[in-house]
Short mmCIF file of C-alpha atoms and ligand atoms in Angstrom, two decimals:
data_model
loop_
_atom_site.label_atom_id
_atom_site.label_comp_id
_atom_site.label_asym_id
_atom_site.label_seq_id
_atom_site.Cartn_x
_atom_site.Cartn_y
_atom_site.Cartn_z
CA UNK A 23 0.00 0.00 0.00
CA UNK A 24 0.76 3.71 -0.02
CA UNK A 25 -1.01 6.75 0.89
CA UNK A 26 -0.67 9.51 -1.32
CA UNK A 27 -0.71 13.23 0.16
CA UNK A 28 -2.21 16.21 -2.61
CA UNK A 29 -1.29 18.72 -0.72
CA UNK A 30 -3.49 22.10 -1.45
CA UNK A 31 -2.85 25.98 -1.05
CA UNK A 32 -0.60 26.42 1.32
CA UNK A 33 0.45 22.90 1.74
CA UNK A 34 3.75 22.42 -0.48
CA UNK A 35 6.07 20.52 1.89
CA UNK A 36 5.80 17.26 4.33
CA UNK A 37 8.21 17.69 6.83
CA UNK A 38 7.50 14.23 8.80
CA UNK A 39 8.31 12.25 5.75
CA UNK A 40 11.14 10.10 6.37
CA UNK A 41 13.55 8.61 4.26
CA UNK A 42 12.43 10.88 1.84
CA UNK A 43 13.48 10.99 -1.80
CA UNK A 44 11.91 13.63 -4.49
CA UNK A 45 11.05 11.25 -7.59
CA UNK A 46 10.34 12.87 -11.17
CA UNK A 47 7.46 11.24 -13.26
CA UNK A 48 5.77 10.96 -16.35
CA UNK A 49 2.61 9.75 -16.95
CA UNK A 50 1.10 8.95 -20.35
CA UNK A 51 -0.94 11.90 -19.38
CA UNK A 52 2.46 14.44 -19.34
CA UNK A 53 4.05 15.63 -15.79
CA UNK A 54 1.98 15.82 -12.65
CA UNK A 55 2.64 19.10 -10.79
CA UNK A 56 5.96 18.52 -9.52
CA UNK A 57 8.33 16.06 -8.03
CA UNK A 58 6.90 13.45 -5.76
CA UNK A 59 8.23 13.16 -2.14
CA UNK A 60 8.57 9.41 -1.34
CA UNK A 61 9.34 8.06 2.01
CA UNK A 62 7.41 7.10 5.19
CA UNK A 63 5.54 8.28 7.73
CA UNK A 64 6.11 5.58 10.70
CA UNK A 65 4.90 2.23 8.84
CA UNK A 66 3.10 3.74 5.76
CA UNK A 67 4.73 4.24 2.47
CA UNK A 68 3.44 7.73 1.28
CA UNK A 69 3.73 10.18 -1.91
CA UNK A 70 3.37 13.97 -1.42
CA UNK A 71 2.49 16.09 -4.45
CA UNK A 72 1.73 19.65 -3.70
CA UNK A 73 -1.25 19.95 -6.20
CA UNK A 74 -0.44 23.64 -7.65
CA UNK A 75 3.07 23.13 -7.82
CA UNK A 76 5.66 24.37 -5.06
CA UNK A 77 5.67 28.12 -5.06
CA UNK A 78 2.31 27.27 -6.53
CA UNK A 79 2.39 28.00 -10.30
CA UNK A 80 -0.51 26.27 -11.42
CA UNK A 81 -4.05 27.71 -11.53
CA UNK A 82 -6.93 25.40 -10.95
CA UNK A 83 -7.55 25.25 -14.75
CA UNK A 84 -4.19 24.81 -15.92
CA UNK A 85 -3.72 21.63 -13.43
CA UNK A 86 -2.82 18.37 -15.21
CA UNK A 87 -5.32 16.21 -12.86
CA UNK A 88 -5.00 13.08 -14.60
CA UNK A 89 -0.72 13.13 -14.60
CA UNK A 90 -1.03 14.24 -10.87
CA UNK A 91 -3.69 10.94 -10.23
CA UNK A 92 -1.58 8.65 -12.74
CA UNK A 93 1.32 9.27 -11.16
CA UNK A 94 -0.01 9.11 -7.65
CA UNK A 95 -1.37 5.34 -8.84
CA UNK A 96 2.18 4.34 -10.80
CA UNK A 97 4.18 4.94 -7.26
CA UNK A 98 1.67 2.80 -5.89
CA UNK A 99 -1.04 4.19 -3.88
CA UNK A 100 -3.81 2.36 -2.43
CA UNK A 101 -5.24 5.48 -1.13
CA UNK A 102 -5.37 9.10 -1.65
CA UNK A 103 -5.89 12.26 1.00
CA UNK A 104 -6.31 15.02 -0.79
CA UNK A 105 -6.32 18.81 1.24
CA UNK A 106 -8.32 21.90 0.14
CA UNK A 107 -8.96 25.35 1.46
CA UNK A 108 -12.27 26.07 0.84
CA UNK A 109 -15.25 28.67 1.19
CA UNK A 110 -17.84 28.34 3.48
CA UNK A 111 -21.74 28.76 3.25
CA UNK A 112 -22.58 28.04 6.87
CA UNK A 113 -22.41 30.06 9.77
CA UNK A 114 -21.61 27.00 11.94
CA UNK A 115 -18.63 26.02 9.66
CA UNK A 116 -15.91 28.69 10.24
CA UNK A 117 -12.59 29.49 9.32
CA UNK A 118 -10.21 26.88 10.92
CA UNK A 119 -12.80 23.89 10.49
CA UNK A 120 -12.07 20.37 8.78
CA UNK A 121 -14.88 18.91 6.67
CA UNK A 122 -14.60 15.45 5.18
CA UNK A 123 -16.19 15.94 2.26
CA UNK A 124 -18.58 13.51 0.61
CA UNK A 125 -19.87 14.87 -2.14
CA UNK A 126 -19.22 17.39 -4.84
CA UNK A 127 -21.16 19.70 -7.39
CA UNK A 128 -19.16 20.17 -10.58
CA UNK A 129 -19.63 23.60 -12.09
CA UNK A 130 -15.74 23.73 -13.96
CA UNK A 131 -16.19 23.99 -17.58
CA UNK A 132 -12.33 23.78 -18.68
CA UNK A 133 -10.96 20.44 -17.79
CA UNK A 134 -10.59 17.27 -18.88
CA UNK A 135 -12.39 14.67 -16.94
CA UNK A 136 -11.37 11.30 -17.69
CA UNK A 137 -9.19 8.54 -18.68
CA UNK A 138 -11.09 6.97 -20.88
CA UNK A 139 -12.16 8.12 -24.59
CA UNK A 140 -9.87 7.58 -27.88
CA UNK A 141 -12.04 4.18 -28.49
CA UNK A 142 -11.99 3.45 -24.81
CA UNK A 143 -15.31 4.29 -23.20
CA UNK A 144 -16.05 3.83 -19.31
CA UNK A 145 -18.88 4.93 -16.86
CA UNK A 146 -17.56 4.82 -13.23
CA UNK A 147 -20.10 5.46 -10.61
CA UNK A 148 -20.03 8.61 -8.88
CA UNK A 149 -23.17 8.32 -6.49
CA UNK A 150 -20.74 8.23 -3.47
CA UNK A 151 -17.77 10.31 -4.53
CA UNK A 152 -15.52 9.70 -1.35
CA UNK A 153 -14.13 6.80 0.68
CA UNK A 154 -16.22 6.13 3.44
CA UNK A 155 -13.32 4.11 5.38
CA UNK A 156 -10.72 6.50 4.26
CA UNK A 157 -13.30 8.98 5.85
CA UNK A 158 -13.42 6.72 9.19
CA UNK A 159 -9.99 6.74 9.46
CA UNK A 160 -9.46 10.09 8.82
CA UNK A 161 -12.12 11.71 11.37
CA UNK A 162 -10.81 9.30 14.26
CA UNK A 163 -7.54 11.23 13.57
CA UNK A 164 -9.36 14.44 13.38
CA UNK A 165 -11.07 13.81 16.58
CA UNK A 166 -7.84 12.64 18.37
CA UNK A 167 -5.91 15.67 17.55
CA UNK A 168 -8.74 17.85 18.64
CA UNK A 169 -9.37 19.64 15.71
CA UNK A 170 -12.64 21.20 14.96
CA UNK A 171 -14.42 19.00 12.13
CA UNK A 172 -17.57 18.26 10.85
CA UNK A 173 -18.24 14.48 9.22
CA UNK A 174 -19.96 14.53 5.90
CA UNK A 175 -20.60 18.11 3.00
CA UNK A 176 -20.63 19.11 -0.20
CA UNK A 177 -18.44 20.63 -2.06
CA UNK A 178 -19.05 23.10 -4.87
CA UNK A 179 -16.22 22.92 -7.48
CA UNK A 180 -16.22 25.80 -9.33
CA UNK A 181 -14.19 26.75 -12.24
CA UNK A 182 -12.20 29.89 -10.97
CA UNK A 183 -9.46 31.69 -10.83
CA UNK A 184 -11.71 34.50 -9.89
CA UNK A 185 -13.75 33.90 -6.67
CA UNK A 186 -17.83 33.82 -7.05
CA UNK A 187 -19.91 36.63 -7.71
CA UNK A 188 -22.30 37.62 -4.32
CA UNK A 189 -25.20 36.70 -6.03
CA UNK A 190 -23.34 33.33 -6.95
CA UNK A 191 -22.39 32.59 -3.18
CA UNK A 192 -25.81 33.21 -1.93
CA UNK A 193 -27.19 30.83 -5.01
CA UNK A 194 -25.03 28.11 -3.66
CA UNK A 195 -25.93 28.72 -0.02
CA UNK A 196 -29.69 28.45 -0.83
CA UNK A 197 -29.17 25.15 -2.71
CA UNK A 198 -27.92 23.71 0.64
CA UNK A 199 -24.36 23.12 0.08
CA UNK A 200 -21.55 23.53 2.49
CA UNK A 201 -18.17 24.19 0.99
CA UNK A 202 -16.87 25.70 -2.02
CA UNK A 203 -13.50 25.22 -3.95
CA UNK A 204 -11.27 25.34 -7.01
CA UNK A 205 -9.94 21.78 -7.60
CA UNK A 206 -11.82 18.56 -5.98
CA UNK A 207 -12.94 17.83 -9.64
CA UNK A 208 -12.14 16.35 -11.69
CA UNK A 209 -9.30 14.96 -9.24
CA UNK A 210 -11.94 12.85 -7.11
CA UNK A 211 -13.65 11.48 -10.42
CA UNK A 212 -9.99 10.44 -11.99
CA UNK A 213 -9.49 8.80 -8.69
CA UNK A 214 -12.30 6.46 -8.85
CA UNK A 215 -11.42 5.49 -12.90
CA UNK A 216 -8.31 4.53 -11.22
CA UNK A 217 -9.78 2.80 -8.68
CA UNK A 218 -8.18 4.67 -5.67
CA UNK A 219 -9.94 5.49 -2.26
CA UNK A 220 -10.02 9.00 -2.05
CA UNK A 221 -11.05 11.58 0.84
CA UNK A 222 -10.95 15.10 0.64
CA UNK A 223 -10.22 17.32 3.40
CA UNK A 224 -11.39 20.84 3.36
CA UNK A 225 -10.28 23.36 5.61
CA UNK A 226 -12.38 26.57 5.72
CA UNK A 227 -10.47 29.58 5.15
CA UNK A 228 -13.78 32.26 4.57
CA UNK A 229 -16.97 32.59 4.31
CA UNK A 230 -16.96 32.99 0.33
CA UNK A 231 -19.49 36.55 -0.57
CA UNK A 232 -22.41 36.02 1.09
CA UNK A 233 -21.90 36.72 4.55
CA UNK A 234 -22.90 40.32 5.69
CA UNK A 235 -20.29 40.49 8.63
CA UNK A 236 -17.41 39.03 7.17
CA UNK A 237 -15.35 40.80 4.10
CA UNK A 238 -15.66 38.39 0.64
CA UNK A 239 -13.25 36.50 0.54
CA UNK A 240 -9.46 37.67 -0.97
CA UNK A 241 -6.29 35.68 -1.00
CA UNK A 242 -4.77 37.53 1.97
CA UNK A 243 -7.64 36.36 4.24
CA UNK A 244 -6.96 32.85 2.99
CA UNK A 245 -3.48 32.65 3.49
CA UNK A 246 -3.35 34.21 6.71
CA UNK A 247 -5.94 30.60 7.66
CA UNK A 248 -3.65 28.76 6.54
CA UNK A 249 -0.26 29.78 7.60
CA UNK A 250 -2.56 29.40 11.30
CA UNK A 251 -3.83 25.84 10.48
CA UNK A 252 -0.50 23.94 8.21
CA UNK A 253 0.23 22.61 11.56
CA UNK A 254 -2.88 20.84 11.93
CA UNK A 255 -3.04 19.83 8.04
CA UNK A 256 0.40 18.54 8.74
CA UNK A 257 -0.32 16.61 12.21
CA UNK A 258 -3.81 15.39 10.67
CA UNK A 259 -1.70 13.86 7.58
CA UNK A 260 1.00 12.30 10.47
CA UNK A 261 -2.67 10.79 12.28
CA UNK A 262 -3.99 9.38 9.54
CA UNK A 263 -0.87 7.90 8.18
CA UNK A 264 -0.16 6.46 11.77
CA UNK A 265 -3.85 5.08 12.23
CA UNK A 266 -3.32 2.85 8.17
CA UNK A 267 -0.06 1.68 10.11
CA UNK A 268 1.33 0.24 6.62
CA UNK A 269 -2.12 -1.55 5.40
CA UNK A 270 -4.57 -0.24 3.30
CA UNK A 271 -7.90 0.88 4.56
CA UNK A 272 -10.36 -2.42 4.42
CA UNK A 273 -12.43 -0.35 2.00
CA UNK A 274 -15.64 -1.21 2.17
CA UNK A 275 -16.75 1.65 -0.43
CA UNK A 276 -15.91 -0.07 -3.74
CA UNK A 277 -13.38 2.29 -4.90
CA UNK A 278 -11.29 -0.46 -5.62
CA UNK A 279 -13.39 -2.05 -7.55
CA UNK A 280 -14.99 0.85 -9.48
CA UNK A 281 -14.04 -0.71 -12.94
CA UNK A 282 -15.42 -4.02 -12.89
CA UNK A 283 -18.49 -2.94 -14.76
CA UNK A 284 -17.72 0.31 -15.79
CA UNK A 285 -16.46 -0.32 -19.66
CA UNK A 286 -18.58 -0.79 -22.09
CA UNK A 287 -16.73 -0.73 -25.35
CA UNK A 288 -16.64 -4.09 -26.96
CA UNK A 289 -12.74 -5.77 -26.37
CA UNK A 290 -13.15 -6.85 -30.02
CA UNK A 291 -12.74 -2.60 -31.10
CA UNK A 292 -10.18 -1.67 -28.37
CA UNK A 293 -7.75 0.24 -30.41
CA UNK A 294 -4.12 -0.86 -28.92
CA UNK A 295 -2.66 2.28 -27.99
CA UNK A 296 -5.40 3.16 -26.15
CA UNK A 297 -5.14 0.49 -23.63
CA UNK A 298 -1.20 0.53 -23.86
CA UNK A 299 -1.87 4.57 -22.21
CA UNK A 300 -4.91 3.50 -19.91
CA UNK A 301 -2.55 0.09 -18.31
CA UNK A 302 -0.87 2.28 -15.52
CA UNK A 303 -4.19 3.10 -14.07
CA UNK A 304 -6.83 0.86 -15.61
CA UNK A 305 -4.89 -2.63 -16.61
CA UNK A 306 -6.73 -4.63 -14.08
CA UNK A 307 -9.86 -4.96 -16.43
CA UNK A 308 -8.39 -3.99 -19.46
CA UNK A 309 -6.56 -7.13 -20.01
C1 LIG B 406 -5.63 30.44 -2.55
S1 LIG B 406 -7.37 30.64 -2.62
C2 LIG B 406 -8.03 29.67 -3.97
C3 LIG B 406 -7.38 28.33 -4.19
O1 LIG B 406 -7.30 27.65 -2.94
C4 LIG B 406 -7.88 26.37 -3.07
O2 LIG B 406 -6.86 25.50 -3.54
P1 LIG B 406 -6.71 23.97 -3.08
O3 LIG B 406 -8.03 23.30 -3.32
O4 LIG B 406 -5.63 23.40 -3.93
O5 LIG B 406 -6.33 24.02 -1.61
C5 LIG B 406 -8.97 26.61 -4.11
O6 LIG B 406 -9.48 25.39 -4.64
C6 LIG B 406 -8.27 27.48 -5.09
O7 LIG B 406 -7.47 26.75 -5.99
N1 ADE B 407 -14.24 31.12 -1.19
C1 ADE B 407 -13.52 30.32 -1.95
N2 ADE B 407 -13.92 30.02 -3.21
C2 ADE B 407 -13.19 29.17 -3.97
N3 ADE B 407 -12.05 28.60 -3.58
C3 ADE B 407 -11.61 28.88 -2.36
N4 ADE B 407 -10.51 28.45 -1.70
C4 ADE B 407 -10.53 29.02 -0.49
N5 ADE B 407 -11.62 29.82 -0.33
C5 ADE B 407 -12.31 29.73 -1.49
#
């Protein structure tokens, strides 16, 4: 097993990793983001990729989500935490608060969103998005270290780089939803084509536009959140990583199984080149 790290704004280096070693890939998808960090935290086997790049470079839209997942899966992860900042739309969800996200709304319009195509066709499920064990794991850690969290929300994925409109915020907030960021799609859909559990972890940093008392959010207010809370994104990675203990979460979600009837393109018409690309993160049905 190994538990791969995306590490979000503000997260670009893993201090606790031991015996670490920065390893360049490429993907049949291009270069993932940057170098990943290999090593160990206690007993796990993990890979850190800071998702925007360190000295983040990359906007949302310009990420290469499907080298950064590829490569996460060619290193050999089982399972994937990935960490956000994020928007809030509740009053009881403030800056400084965890949320293990479980679902998303996907409202970017500039990115590709699969593996598949080129003669290749598959339909993954995405009726629950996230690892439910991952999750388990993850809020026992959460609740161990303390940290104010809430279990379960949705997360808007917009397409950015500007933040939402006022009237946008408040449309969100009266549809019910509780989080809003840049990047959780399409990098929790490629993780289910590649058959990886996947949790995201989003820390609040604002309260997004719609909140009379608070000033819409700008970058300054979310970095100054952040440079408050790595510690905890740091010791909550160290928890979680302690808690797996070198096995994979007994995933009970299907993520790892996500493919078994998900392509539907007759074997007879699968063009070769295609399935040469999709082997690092589908060859366990495309065979
Ligand atoms: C720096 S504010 C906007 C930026 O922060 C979030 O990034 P990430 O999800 O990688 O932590 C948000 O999605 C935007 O990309
Ligand atoms: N309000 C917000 N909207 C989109 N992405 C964010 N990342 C942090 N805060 C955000």
């Amino acid at each position: 097993m190994r538990l791969g790290i995306v590490g979000g704004s503000g997260l670009y280096q893993m201090a606790a990793v031991e015996d670490a070693e920065l390893v360049e890939i490429e993907t049949p998808w291009g270069k993932p983001s940057d170098s990943l960090l290999l090593g160990r935290i206690g007993d796990t086997p993990v890979a850190f990729l800071p998702r925007h790049g360190r000295g983040h470079r990359l906007t949302p839209t310009e990420l290469n989500y499907r080298a950064n997942i590829a490569a996460l899966k060619m290193v050999g992860c089982t399972d994937v935490l990935s960490i956000s900042a994020c928007g809030s739309f509740r009053e009881e969800l403030p800056p400084g608060t965890f949320v293990l996200v479980d679902q998303y709304v996907d409202r970017t319009r500039r990115r590709t969103n699969s593996f598949f195509g080129d003669g290749v066709v598959a339909h993954v499920s995405l009726a629950q998005p996230s690892c439910g064990s991952l999750a388990d794991v993850t809020e026992d850690a959460l609740k161990a270290l303390g940290l104010s969290h809430r279990r379960g929300g949705s997360y808007l994925v917009m397409e950015g780089p500007q933040f939402s409109s006022r009237a946008e915020s408040l449309l969100y907030r009266a549809a019910g939803l509780d989080v809003i960021g840049m990047t959780a799609m399409p990098e929790a859909a490629l993780a289910r084509e590649a058959e990886l559990c996947y949790q995201t972890v989003a820390m609040v940093t604002d309260f997004d536009a719609w909140h009379g008392e608070h000033e819409a959010v700008d970058v300054a207010q979310v970095l100054e959140v952040l440079h408050r809370n790595v510690a905890n994104s740091q010791s909550l990675v160290v928890a979680v990583a302690e808690r797996l203990g070198g096995r994979a979460t007994a995933c009970a979600s299907g993520c790892r199984t996500a493919l078994d009837h998900a392509v539907i393109t007759d074997r007879s018409v699968w063009p070769e080149d295609t399935v040469a690309r999709l082997a690092v993160v589908a060859g366990r049905v495309l065979k």
